[in-house]
PDB file of C-alpha atoms in Angstrom:
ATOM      1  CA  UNK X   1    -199.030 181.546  19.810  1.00 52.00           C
ATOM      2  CA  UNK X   2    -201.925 182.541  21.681  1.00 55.00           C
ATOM      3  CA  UNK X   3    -202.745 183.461  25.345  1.00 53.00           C
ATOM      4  CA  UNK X   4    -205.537 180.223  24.785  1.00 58.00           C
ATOM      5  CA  UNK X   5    -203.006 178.083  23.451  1.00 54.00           C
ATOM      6  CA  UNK X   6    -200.035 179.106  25.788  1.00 46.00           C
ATOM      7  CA  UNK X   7    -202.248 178.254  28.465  1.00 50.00           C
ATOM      8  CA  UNK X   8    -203.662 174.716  27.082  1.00 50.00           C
ATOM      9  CA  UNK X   9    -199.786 173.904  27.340  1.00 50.00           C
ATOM     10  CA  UNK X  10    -199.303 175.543  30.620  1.00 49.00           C
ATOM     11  CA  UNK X  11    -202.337 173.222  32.109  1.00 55.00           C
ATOM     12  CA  UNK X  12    -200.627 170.427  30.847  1.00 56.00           C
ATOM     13  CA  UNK X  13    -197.209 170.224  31.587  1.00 66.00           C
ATOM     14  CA  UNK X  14    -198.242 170.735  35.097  1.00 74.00           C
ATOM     15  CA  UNK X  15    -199.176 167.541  35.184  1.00 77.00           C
ATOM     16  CA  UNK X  16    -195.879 165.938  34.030  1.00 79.00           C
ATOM     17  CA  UNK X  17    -195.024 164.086  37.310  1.00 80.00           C
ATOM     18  CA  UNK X  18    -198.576 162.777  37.810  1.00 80.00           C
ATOM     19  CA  UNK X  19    -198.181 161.761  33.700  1.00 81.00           C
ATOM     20  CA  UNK X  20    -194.560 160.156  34.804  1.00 82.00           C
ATOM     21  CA  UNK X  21    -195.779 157.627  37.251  1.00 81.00           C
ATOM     22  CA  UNK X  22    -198.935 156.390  35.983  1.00 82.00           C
ATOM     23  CA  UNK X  23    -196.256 155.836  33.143  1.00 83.00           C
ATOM     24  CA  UNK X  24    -194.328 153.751  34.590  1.00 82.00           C
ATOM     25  CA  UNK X  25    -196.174 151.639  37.550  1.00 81.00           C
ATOM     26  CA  UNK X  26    -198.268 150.635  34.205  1.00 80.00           C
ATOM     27  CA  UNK X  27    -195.793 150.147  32.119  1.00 82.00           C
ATOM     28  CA  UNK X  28    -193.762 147.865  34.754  1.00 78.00           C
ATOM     29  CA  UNK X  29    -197.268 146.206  35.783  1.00 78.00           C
ATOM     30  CA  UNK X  30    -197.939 145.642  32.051  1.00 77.00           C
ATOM     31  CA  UNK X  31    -194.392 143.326  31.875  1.00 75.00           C
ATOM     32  CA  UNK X  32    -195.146 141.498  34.876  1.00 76.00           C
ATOM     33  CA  UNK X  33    -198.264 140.779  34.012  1.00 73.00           C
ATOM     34  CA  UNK X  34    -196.663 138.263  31.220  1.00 70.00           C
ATOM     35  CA  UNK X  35    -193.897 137.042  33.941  1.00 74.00           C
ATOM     36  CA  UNK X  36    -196.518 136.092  36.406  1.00 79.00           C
ATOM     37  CA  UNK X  37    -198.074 133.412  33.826  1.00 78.00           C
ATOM     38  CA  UNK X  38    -194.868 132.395  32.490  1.00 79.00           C
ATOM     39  CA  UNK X  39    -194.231 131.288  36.626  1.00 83.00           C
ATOM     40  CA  UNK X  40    -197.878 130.159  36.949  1.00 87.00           C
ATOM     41  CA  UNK X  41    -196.636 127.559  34.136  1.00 85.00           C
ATOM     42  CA  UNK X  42    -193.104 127.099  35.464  1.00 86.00           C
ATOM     43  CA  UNK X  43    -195.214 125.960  38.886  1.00 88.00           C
ATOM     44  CA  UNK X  44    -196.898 123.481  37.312  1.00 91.00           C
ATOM     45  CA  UNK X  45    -200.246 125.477  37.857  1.00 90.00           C
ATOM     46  CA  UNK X  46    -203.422 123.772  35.422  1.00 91.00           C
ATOM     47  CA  UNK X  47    -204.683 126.907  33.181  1.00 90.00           C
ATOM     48  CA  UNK X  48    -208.165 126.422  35.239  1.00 92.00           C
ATOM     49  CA  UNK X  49    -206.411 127.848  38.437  1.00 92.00           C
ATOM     50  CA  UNK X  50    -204.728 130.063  36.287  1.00 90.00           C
ATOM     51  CA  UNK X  51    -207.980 131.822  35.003  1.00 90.00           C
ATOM     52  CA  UNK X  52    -209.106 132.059  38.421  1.00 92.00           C
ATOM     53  CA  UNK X  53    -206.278 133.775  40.043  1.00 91.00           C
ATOM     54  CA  UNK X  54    -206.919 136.103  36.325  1.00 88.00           C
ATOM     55  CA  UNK X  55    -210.378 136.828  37.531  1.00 92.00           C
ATOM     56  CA  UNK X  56    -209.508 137.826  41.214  1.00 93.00           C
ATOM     57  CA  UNK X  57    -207.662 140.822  39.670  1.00 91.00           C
ATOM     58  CA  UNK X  58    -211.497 141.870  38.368  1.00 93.00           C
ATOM     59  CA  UNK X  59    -213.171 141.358  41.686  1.00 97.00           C
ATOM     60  CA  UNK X  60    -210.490 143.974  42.799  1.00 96.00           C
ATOM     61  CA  UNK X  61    -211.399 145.380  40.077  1.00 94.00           C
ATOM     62  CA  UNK X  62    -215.320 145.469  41.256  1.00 97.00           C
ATOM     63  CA  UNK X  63    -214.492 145.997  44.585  1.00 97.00           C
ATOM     64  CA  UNK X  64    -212.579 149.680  43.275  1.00 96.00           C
ATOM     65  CA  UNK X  65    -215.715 150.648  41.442  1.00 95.00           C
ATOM     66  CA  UNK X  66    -217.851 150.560  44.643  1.00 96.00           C
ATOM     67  CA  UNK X  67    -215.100 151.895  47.162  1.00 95.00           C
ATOM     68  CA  UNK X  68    -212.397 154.011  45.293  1.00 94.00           C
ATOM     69  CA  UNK X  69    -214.325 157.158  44.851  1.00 92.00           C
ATOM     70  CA  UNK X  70    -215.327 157.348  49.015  1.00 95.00           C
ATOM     71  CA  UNK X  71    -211.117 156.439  49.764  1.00 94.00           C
ATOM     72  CA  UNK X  72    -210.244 158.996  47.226  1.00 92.00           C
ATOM     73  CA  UNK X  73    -213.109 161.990  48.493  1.00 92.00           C
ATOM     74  CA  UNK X  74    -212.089 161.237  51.878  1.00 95.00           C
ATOM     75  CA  UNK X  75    -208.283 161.623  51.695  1.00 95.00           C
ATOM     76  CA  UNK X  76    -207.663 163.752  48.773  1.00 92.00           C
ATOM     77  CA  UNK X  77    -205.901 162.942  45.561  1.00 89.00           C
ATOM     78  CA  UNK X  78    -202.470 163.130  46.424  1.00 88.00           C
ATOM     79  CA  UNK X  79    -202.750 161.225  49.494  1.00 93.00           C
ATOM     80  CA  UNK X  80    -204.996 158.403  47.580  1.00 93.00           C
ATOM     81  CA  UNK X  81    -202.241 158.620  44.807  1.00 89.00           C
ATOM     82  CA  UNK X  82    -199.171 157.819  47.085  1.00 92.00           C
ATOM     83  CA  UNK X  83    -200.724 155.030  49.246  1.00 94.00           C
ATOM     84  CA  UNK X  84    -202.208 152.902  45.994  1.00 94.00           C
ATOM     85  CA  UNK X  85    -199.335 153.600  43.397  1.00 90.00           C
ATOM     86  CA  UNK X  86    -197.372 152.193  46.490  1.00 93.00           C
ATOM     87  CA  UNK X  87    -199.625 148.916  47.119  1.00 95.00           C
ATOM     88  CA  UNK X  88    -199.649 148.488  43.989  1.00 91.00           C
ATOM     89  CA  UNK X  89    -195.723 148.411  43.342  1.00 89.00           C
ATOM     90  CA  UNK X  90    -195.735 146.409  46.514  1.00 93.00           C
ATOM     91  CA  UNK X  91    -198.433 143.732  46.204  1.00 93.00           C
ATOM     92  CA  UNK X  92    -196.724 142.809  42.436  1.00 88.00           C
ATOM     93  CA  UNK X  93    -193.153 142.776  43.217  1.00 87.00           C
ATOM     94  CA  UNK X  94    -194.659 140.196  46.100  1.00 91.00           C
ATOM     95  CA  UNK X  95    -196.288 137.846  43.657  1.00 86.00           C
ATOM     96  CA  UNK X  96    -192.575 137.042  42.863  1.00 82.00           C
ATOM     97  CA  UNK X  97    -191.628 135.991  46.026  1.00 89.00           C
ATOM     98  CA  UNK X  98    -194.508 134.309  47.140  1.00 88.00           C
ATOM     99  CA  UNK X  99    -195.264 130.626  45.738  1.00 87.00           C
ATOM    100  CA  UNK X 100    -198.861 130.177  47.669  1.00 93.00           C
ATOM    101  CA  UNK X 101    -201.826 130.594  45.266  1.00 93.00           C
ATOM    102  CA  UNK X 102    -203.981 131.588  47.965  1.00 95.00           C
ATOM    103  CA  UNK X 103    -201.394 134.656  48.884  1.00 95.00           C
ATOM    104  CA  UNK X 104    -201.538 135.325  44.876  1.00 94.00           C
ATOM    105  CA  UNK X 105    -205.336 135.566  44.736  1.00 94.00           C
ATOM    106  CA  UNK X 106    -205.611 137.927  47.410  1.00 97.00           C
ATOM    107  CA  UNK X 107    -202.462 139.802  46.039  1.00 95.00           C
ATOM    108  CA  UNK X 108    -204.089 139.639  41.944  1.00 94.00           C
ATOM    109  CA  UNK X 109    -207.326 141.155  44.139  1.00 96.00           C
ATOM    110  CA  UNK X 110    -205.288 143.778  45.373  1.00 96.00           C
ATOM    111  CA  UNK X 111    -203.558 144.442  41.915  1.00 94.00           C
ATOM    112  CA  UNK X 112    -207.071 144.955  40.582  1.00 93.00           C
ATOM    113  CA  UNK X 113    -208.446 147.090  43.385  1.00 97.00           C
ATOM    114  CA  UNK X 114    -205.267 149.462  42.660  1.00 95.00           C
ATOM    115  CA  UNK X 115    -205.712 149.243  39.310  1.00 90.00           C
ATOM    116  CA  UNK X 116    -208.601 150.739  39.125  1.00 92.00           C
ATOM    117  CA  UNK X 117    -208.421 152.729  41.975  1.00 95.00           C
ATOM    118  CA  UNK X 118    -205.404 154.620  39.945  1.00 91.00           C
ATOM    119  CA  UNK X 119    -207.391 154.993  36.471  1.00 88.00           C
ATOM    120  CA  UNK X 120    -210.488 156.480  38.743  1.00 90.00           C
ATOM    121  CA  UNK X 121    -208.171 158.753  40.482  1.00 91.00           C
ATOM    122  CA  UNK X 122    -206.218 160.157  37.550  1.00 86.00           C
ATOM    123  CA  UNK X 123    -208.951 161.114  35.498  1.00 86.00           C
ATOM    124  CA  UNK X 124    -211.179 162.658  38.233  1.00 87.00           C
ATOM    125  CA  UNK X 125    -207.595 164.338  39.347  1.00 86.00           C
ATOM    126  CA  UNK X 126    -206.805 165.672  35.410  1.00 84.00           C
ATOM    127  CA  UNK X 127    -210.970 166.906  35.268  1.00 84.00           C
ATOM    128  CA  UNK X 128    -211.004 168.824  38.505  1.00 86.00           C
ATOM    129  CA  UNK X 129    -207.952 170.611  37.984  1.00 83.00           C
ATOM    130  CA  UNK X 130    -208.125 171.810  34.315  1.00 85.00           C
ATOM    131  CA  UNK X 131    -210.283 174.369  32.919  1.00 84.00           C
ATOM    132  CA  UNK X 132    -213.074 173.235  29.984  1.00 85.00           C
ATOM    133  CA  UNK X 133    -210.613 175.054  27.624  1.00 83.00           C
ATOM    134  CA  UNK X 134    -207.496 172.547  28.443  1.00 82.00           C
ATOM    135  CA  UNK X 135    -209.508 169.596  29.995  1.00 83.00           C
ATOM    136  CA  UNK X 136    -209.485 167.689  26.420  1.00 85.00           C
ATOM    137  CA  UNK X 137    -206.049 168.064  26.259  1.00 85.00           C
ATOM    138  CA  UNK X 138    -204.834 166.980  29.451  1.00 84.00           C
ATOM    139  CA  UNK X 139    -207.080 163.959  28.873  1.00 84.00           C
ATOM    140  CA  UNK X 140    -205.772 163.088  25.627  1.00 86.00           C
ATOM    141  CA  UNK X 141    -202.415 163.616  26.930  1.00 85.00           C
ATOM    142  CA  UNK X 142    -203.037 161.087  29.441  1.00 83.00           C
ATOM    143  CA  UNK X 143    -204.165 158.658  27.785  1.00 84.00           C
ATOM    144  CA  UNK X 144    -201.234 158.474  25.190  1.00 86.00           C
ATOM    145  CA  UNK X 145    -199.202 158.129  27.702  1.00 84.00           C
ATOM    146  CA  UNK X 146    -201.409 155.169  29.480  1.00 81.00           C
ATOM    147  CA  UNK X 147    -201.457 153.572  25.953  1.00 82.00           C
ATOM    148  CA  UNK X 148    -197.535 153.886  25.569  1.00 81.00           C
ATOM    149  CA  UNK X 149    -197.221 152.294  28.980  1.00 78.00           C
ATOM    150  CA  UNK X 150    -199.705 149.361  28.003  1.00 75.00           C
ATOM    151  CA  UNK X 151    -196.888 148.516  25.090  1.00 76.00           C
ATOM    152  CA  UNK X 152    -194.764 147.117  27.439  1.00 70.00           C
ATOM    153  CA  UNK X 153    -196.745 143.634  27.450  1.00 67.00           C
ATOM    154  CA  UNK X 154    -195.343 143.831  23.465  1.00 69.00           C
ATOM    155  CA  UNK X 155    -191.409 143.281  25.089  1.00 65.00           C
ATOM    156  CA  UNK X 156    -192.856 139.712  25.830  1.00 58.00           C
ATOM    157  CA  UNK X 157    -193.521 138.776  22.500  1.00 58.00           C
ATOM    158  CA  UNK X 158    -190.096 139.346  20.957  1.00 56.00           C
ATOM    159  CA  UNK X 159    -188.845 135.855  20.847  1.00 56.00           C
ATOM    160  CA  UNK X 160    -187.179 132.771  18.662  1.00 55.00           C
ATOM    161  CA  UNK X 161    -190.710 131.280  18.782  1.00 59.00           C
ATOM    162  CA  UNK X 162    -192.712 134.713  17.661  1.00 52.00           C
ATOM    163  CA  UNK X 163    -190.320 136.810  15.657  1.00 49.00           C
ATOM    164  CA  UNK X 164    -193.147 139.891  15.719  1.00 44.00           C
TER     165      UNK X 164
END
């Protein structure tokens, strides 16, 4: 093995615990993302108001394009890491125990804000602290593992009705 290769591997297992919880906030987001409808149609809610609480999680969404990069230059990675990986834990394990479609529209806006806010702040993280040699990589690393996660909205589908 080489001293190139050796580090390539190096650069990327350092990133393990930053690869570990985009894992699995996504990968938990990504199954209640099909509970949260499932509710929506246990409420009684039309499918109009449904697609409208869908499309506040894109004006969060918008709202993380303009505004994420200034949070995250400001405060750091780490720092930017912790507080929306936390809000965003927080403001989905709330649309569970709220029942007010208002307090859901703000919460799907914050779900999209965080959203993106986490995807912007991983890769800018992973391409300031790798080299051009181990940059691909890392990247490529990453994103496996954000695909994995996104398989978690396939659990849903497993049922007597859709035997996938």
């Amino acid at each position: 093995m080489s001293n190139k290769n050796l580090g390539a591997i190096l650069q990327t297992t350092k990133f393990y615990s930053l690869f570990s919880g985009i894992f699995f906030l996504f990968f938990c987001y990504g199954l209640f993302l099909n509970s949260a409808g499932v509710k929506l149609a246990d409420m009684g809610v039309s499918d109009v108001v449904i697609g409208l609480l869908n499309a506040a999680f894109f004006v969060g969404a918008t709202l993380s394009a303009i505004l994420a990069h200034r949070i995250v230059s400001s405060v750091g990675h780490i720092r930017s890491f912790s507080v929306f990986g936390a809000i965003f834990a927080i403001a989905a394990l709330s649309h569970m125990m709220i029942d007010n479609l208002w307090v859901w529209g703000i919460l799907r806006i914050i779900l999209g804000f965080c959203n993106y806010s986490l995807l912007l702040l991983v890769e800018s993280w992973l391409s300031e602290k790798t080299n051009v040699d181990t940059r691909g990589k890392a990247l490529a690393t990453y994103n496996i593992i954000w695909g994995c996660s996104r398989l978690s909205r396939m659990l849903y589908y497993k049922n007597e009705d859709n035997p996938l």
